[in-house]
Amino acid sequence: MMRFKWDGHTHTNFCRHGSDAPMDLYLDQAIRLGFHRYSITEHPPLPEAYVDDPRLMKELAMKDVELPLYFEEAKRTKERYEGRIEVAVGLELDYLPEDPDFALRLVDKYGEKLEDVVFSVHYLPGIGGNQCVDYTPETFSEKLIKHYGSMDKVAEEYYNHIEAAIEWAAGLPCRKRIGHINLIEKFRLTLPELDESLVRRRLSGILPKLEAAGAGVDVNTAGFRKPTCGKAYVPEWFMAECVRRGIPLVFGSDSHKPEEVGSGWDWFEAALSEAERA
């Protein structure tokens, strides 16, 4: 039986750390690969100087003045491709514990345009302020591991933020899912080994929170494209538990270039089939 093909986590030319290719090239690739639905989930603006690195700040998200332009372009793209592929206009919202209302204000302002939300944890407090968990292995080691004392302690705090993000997102008035839930493993091949029992314990504790929030899971395959990771950001045992509990699993290529659209779908399809048989 052919699955409904949906790429639920993608980026655009509004992404400052991605490609400047127009949205059409992403959609054309999705159509070539036989996708039925495509969610555009760009990073919205962040609070000013959220990360204490001006050069990095320029790469993380669009500016405030660009957000309405993004929604306009996404809407036009949706209309252009009507009848060929279903396009959902959305955002990848960051959970920001210092200002949890920051993203909610964006939802209030643009809610009528918002059909789909991936909500993610990209930042943890560290040496020198907020730090990206997915920037570089060196930054992770120097600014996070040294701050918390060990890789496992960083992971514990990361999962604390994931849990808080899920509870925070429960009230979002649209389709929603947690983004790349195991992004903490992006540099796993270059950093101290993370205790697998810790990962299983924390993710197992997250399952009922997802159920309570009515949130799905972004089965994010971008880790396969990272030489420091080499696997998806969602464990297969976790997928099986989600299936058992009725928690939606949505494939996400996390594409930042048109050629990355749909990347990892074959793995997802096989892993989901296995999860359904478990």
Short mmCIF file of C-alpha atoms in Angstrom, two decimals:
data_model
loop_
_atom_site.label_atom_id
_atom_site.label_comp_id
_atom_site.label_asym_id
_atom_site.label_seq_id
_atom_site.Cartn_x
_atom_site.Cartn_y
_atom_site.Cartn_z
CA MET A 1 0.00 0.00 0.00
CA MET A 2 1.44 3.37 -1.02
CA ARG A 3 1.77 5.80 1.86
CA PHE A 4 0.53 9.35 1.86
CA LYS A 5 3.78 11.22 1.23
CA TRP A 6 4.17 14.33 3.33
CA ASP A 7 7.34 16.31 3.93
CA GLY A 8 6.43 18.19 7.09
CA HIS A 9 9.61 20.13 7.90
CA THR A 10 11.21 22.30 5.23
CA HIS A 11 12.91 25.66 4.80
CA THR A 12 13.08 28.36 2.15
CA ASN A 13 15.04 31.27 0.74
CA PHE A 14 14.04 33.18 3.90
CA CYS A 15 16.35 30.93 5.91
CA ARG A 16 19.66 32.70 6.56
CA HIS A 17 21.60 29.44 6.95
CA GLY A 18 20.09 27.75 3.91
CA SER A 19 19.81 28.23 0.16
CA ASP A 20 18.59 31.31 -1.66
CA ALA A 21 16.75 29.10 -4.15
CA PRO A 22 13.10 30.16 -4.68
CA MET A 23 10.29 28.16 -3.08
CA ASP A 24 9.21 26.81 -6.46
CA LEU A 25 12.36 24.70 -6.75
CA TYR A 26 11.59 22.99 -3.45
CA LEU A 27 8.01 22.28 -4.52
CA ASP A 28 9.08 21.02 -7.95
CA GLN A 29 11.40 18.54 -6.26
CA ALA A 30 8.61 17.38 -3.94
CA ILE A 31 6.32 16.79 -6.93
CA ARG A 32 9.03 14.88 -8.81
CA LEU A 33 9.38 12.60 -5.79
CA GLY A 34 5.65 11.97 -5.60
CA PHE A 35 4.83 13.88 -2.42
CA HIS A 36 1.19 14.70 -1.75
CA ARG A 37 1.62 17.32 0.98
CA TYR A 38 4.41 19.80 1.69
CA SER A 39 4.69 21.96 4.81
CA ILE A 40 6.72 25.17 4.59
CA THR A 41 8.06 25.71 8.13
CA GLU A 42 10.52 28.59 8.20
CA HIS A 43 12.29 30.02 11.26
CA PRO A 44 10.58 33.23 12.39
CA PRO A 45 12.50 36.13 13.97
CA LEU A 46 14.16 35.74 17.36
CA PRO A 47 14.43 38.32 20.15
CA GLU A 48 17.19 40.83 19.54
CA ALA A 49 20.65 39.55 20.54
CA TYR A 50 19.15 36.28 21.78
CA VAL A 51 22.56 34.71 21.14
CA ASP A 52 25.55 36.86 22.08
CA ASP A 53 27.23 36.53 18.69
CA PRO A 54 26.18 39.15 16.10
CA ARG A 55 27.48 37.12 13.16
CA LEU A 56 25.61 34.00 14.26
CA MET A 57 22.44 35.98 14.99
CA LYS A 58 22.33 37.04 11.34
CA GLU A 59 22.30 33.37 10.30
CA LEU A 60 19.65 32.05 12.68
CA ALA A 61 16.40 33.61 11.53
CA MET A 62 14.75 36.19 9.32
CA LYS A 63 14.29 39.80 10.41
CA ASP A 64 10.98 41.11 11.74
CA VAL A 65 10.24 43.00 8.52
CA GLU A 66 10.65 39.80 6.50
CA LEU A 67 7.99 37.74 8.28
CA PRO A 68 4.96 39.26 6.49
CA LEU A 69 6.86 38.92 3.20
CA TYR A 70 7.46 35.25 3.98
CA PHE A 71 3.77 34.63 4.60
CA GLU A 72 2.86 36.45 1.40
CA GLU A 73 5.31 34.40 -0.68
CA ALA A 74 4.25 31.14 0.99
CA LYS A 75 0.59 31.92 0.28
CA ARG A 76 1.36 32.72 -3.37
CA THR A 77 3.29 29.48 -3.66
CA LYS A 78 0.40 27.54 -2.14
CA GLU A 79 -1.96 29.07 -4.70
CA ARG A 80 0.39 28.42 -7.64
CA TYR A 81 0.69 24.74 -6.80
CA GLU A 82 -2.97 24.12 -6.01
CA GLY A 83 -4.11 20.92 -7.71
CA ARG A 84 -0.55 19.58 -8.00
CA ILE A 85 0.44 19.27 -4.34
CA GLU A 86 -1.13 20.32 -1.05
CA VAL A 87 0.94 23.10 0.51
CA ALA A 88 0.64 23.97 4.21
CA VAL A 89 2.00 27.33 5.37
CA GLY A 90 3.72 27.18 8.72
CA LEU A 91 6.64 28.05 10.96
CA GLU A 92 9.29 26.33 13.04
CA LEU A 93 8.79 28.05 16.36
CA ASP A 94 11.48 28.04 19.03
CA TYR A 95 10.64 27.44 22.65
CA LEU A 96 12.31 30.33 24.49
CA PRO A 97 11.92 29.78 28.25
CA GLU A 98 13.07 33.32 29.11
CA ASP A 99 10.23 34.73 27.01
CA PRO A 100 7.70 31.97 26.23
CA ASP A 101 5.22 34.58 25.00
CA PHE A 102 7.55 35.76 22.22
CA ALA A 103 6.46 33.04 19.79
CA LEU A 104 2.87 33.17 21.04
CA ARG A 105 2.71 36.83 20.05
CA LEU A 106 3.67 35.79 16.51
CA VAL A 107 0.93 33.16 16.57
CA ASP A 108 -1.58 35.75 17.74
CA LYS A 109 -0.54 38.15 14.99
CA TYR A 110 -0.32 35.68 12.11
CA GLY A 111 -2.58 32.89 13.36
CA GLU A 112 -5.03 33.11 10.47
CA LYS A 113 -2.14 32.42 8.07
CA LEU A 114 -0.68 29.59 10.14
CA GLU A 115 -1.68 26.04 9.18
CA ASP A 116 1.18 24.00 10.58
CA VAL A 117 3.77 24.40 13.35
CA VAL A 118 6.96 22.55 14.15
CA PHE A 119 8.12 23.64 17.60
CA SER A 120 11.73 23.02 18.52
CA VAL A 121 14.46 23.41 21.11
CA HIS A 122 17.64 24.81 19.57
CA TYR A 123 19.07 26.74 22.54
CA LEU A 124 20.25 26.09 26.08
CA PRO A 125 21.76 28.45 28.62
CA GLY A 126 25.55 28.09 28.63
CA ILE A 127 28.79 29.94 29.09
CA GLY A 128 28.28 33.44 27.69
CA GLY A 129 24.49 33.17 27.50
CA ASN A 130 22.19 31.16 25.24
CA GLN A 131 23.98 28.67 23.01
CA CYS A 132 22.86 26.67 19.97
CA VAL A 133 22.90 22.94 20.59
CA ASP A 134 23.40 22.39 16.85
CA TYR A 135 25.98 25.02 15.86
CA THR A 136 29.40 23.34 16.06
CA PRO A 137 30.92 20.51 18.13
CA GLU A 138 33.47 22.98 19.46
CA THR A 139 30.82 25.40 20.71
CA PHE A 140 28.87 22.52 22.24
CA SER A 141 31.94 21.31 24.11
CA GLU A 142 33.27 24.70 25.20
CA LYS A 143 29.99 26.49 25.96
CA LEU A 144 27.66 23.68 27.08
CA ILE A 145 29.57 20.66 28.37
CA LYS A 146 31.92 22.86 30.37
CA HIS A 147 28.93 24.77 31.75
CA TYR A 148 26.92 21.71 32.86
CA GLY A 149 29.86 19.43 33.67
CA SER A 150 29.16 16.44 31.43
CA MET A 151 27.42 15.37 28.24
CA ASP A 152 24.74 13.56 30.24
CA LYS A 153 23.98 16.67 32.29
CA VAL A 154 23.61 18.73 29.10
CA ALA A 155 21.19 16.10 27.81
CA GLU A 156 19.14 16.17 31.01
CA GLU A 157 18.71 19.94 30.66
CA TYR A 158 17.90 19.58 26.97
CA TYR A 159 15.12 17.10 27.70
CA ASN A 160 13.85 19.39 30.47
CA HIS A 161 13.45 22.04 27.78
CA ILE A 162 11.77 19.55 25.43
CA GLU A 163 9.22 18.69 28.11
CA ALA A 164 8.56 22.36 28.82
CA ALA A 165 8.20 23.05 25.09
CA ILE A 166 5.58 20.33 24.71
CA GLU A 167 3.54 21.70 27.60
CA TRP A 168 3.94 25.22 26.19
CA ALA A 169 2.77 24.15 22.74
CA ALA A 170 -0.36 22.39 23.99
CA GLY A 171 -2.44 25.52 23.43
CA LEU A 172 -1.30 26.24 19.87
CA PRO A 173 -4.45 26.43 17.74
CA CYS A 174 -3.14 24.51 14.73
CA ARG A 175 -1.54 21.22 13.71
CA LYS A 176 1.69 20.88 15.69
CA ARG A 177 4.60 18.54 16.38
CA ILE A 178 7.89 18.56 18.26
CA GLY A 179 10.84 19.12 15.96
CA HIS A 180 13.91 16.82 15.82
CA ILE A 181 13.38 15.58 19.36
CA ASN A 182 16.91 14.13 19.56
CA LEU A 183 18.79 17.07 18.03
CA ILE A 184 21.06 16.76 21.09
CA GLU A 185 22.74 13.88 19.18
CA LYS A 186 23.81 15.95 16.16
CA PHE A 187 27.49 15.80 17.16
CA ARG A 188 27.38 12.37 18.83
CA LEU A 189 30.33 10.99 16.84
CA THR A 190 32.66 13.80 17.94
CA LEU A 191 31.51 14.46 21.53
CA PRO A 192 31.57 12.28 24.68
CA GLU A 193 29.17 9.35 24.41
CA LEU A 194 25.65 9.94 25.67
CA ASP A 195 24.22 7.32 28.03
CA GLU A 196 21.60 5.45 25.98
CA SER A 197 19.64 4.51 29.10
CA LEU A 198 19.30 8.23 29.89
CA VAL A 199 17.91 8.89 26.39
CA ARG A 200 15.42 6.04 26.68
CA ARG A 201 14.34 7.10 30.17
CA ARG A 202 13.76 10.72 29.19
CA LEU A 203 12.05 9.98 25.87
CA SER A 204 9.81 7.40 27.52
CA GLY A 205 8.75 10.07 30.02
CA ILE A 206 7.96 12.45 27.18
CA LEU A 207 5.43 10.15 25.48
CA PRO A 208 2.50 10.87 27.83
CA LYS A 209 3.25 14.59 27.59
CA LEU A 210 2.89 14.41 23.80
CA GLU A 211 -0.43 12.60 24.23
CA ALA A 212 -1.70 15.21 26.67
CA ALA A 213 -0.66 18.08 24.40
CA GLY A 214 -2.15 16.57 21.25
CA ALA A 215 1.21 17.01 19.56
CA GLY A 216 2.88 14.88 16.93
CA VAL A 217 6.52 14.04 16.29
CA ASP A 218 8.70 15.35 13.47
CA VAL A 219 10.58 12.23 12.31
CA ASN A 220 13.53 14.28 11.22
CA THR A 221 16.01 12.63 8.86
CA ALA A 222 18.51 15.50 8.60
CA GLY A 223 20.88 13.63 10.93
CA PHE A 224 21.64 11.20 8.13
CA ARG A 225 23.15 14.11 6.20
CA LYS A 226 25.39 15.18 9.09
CA PRO A 227 28.78 13.39 9.19
CA THR A 228 28.86 13.93 12.95
CA CYS A 229 25.55 12.10 13.45
CA GLY A 230 24.68 9.51 10.80
CA LYS A 231 21.16 8.68 11.97
CA ALA A 232 17.68 10.15 12.27
CA TYR A 233 16.85 12.40 15.20
CA VAL A 234 14.10 9.99 16.32
CA PRO A 235 14.92 6.45 17.55
CA GLU A 236 12.99 3.60 15.95
CA TRP A 237 11.84 2.21 19.32
CA PHE A 238 10.36 5.64 20.07
CA MET A 239 8.49 5.57 16.76
CA ALA A 240 6.99 2.20 17.72
CA GLU A 241 5.81 3.62 21.05
CA CYS A 242 4.27 6.61 19.28
CA VAL A 243 2.38 4.30 16.92
CA ARG A 244 1.14 2.25 19.86
CA ARG A 245 -0.13 5.39 21.61
CA GLY A 246 -1.61 7.02 18.51
CA ILE A 247 0.88 9.92 18.48
CA PRO A 248 1.20 11.19 14.89
CA LEU A 249 4.56 10.64 13.18
CA VAL A 250 5.31 13.07 10.34
CA PHE A 251 8.33 12.71 8.07
CA GLY A 252 10.56 15.80 7.98
CA SER A 253 13.51 16.21 5.65
CA ASP A 254 14.41 19.53 7.27
CA SER A 255 15.52 20.56 3.81
CA HIS A 256 17.58 23.73 3.51
CA LYS A 257 18.24 23.17 -0.21
CA PRO A 258 15.85 21.97 -2.96
CA GLU A 259 17.86 18.78 -3.50
CA GLU A 260 17.34 17.85 0.18
CA VAL A 261 13.54 17.71 -0.11
CA GLY A 262 12.37 14.18 0.63
CA SER A 263 15.82 13.05 1.72
CA GLY A 264 15.49 10.02 3.99
CA TRP A 265 11.93 9.12 2.96
CA ASP A 266 12.84 5.51 2.13
CA TRP A 267 14.28 5.04 5.63
CA PHE A 268 11.19 6.64 7.17
CA GLU A 269 8.80 4.43 5.22
CA ALA A 270 10.66 1.28 6.23
CA ALA A 271 11.03 2.37 9.88
CA LEU A 272 7.35 3.30 10.11
CA SER A 273 6.30 -0.04 8.64
CA GLU A 274 8.45 -1.81 11.22
CA ALA A 275 7.01 0.36 14.01
CA GLU A 276 3.48 -0.54 12.93
CA ARG A 277 4.33 -4.26 13.07
CA ALA A 278 5.94 -4.00 16.51
#
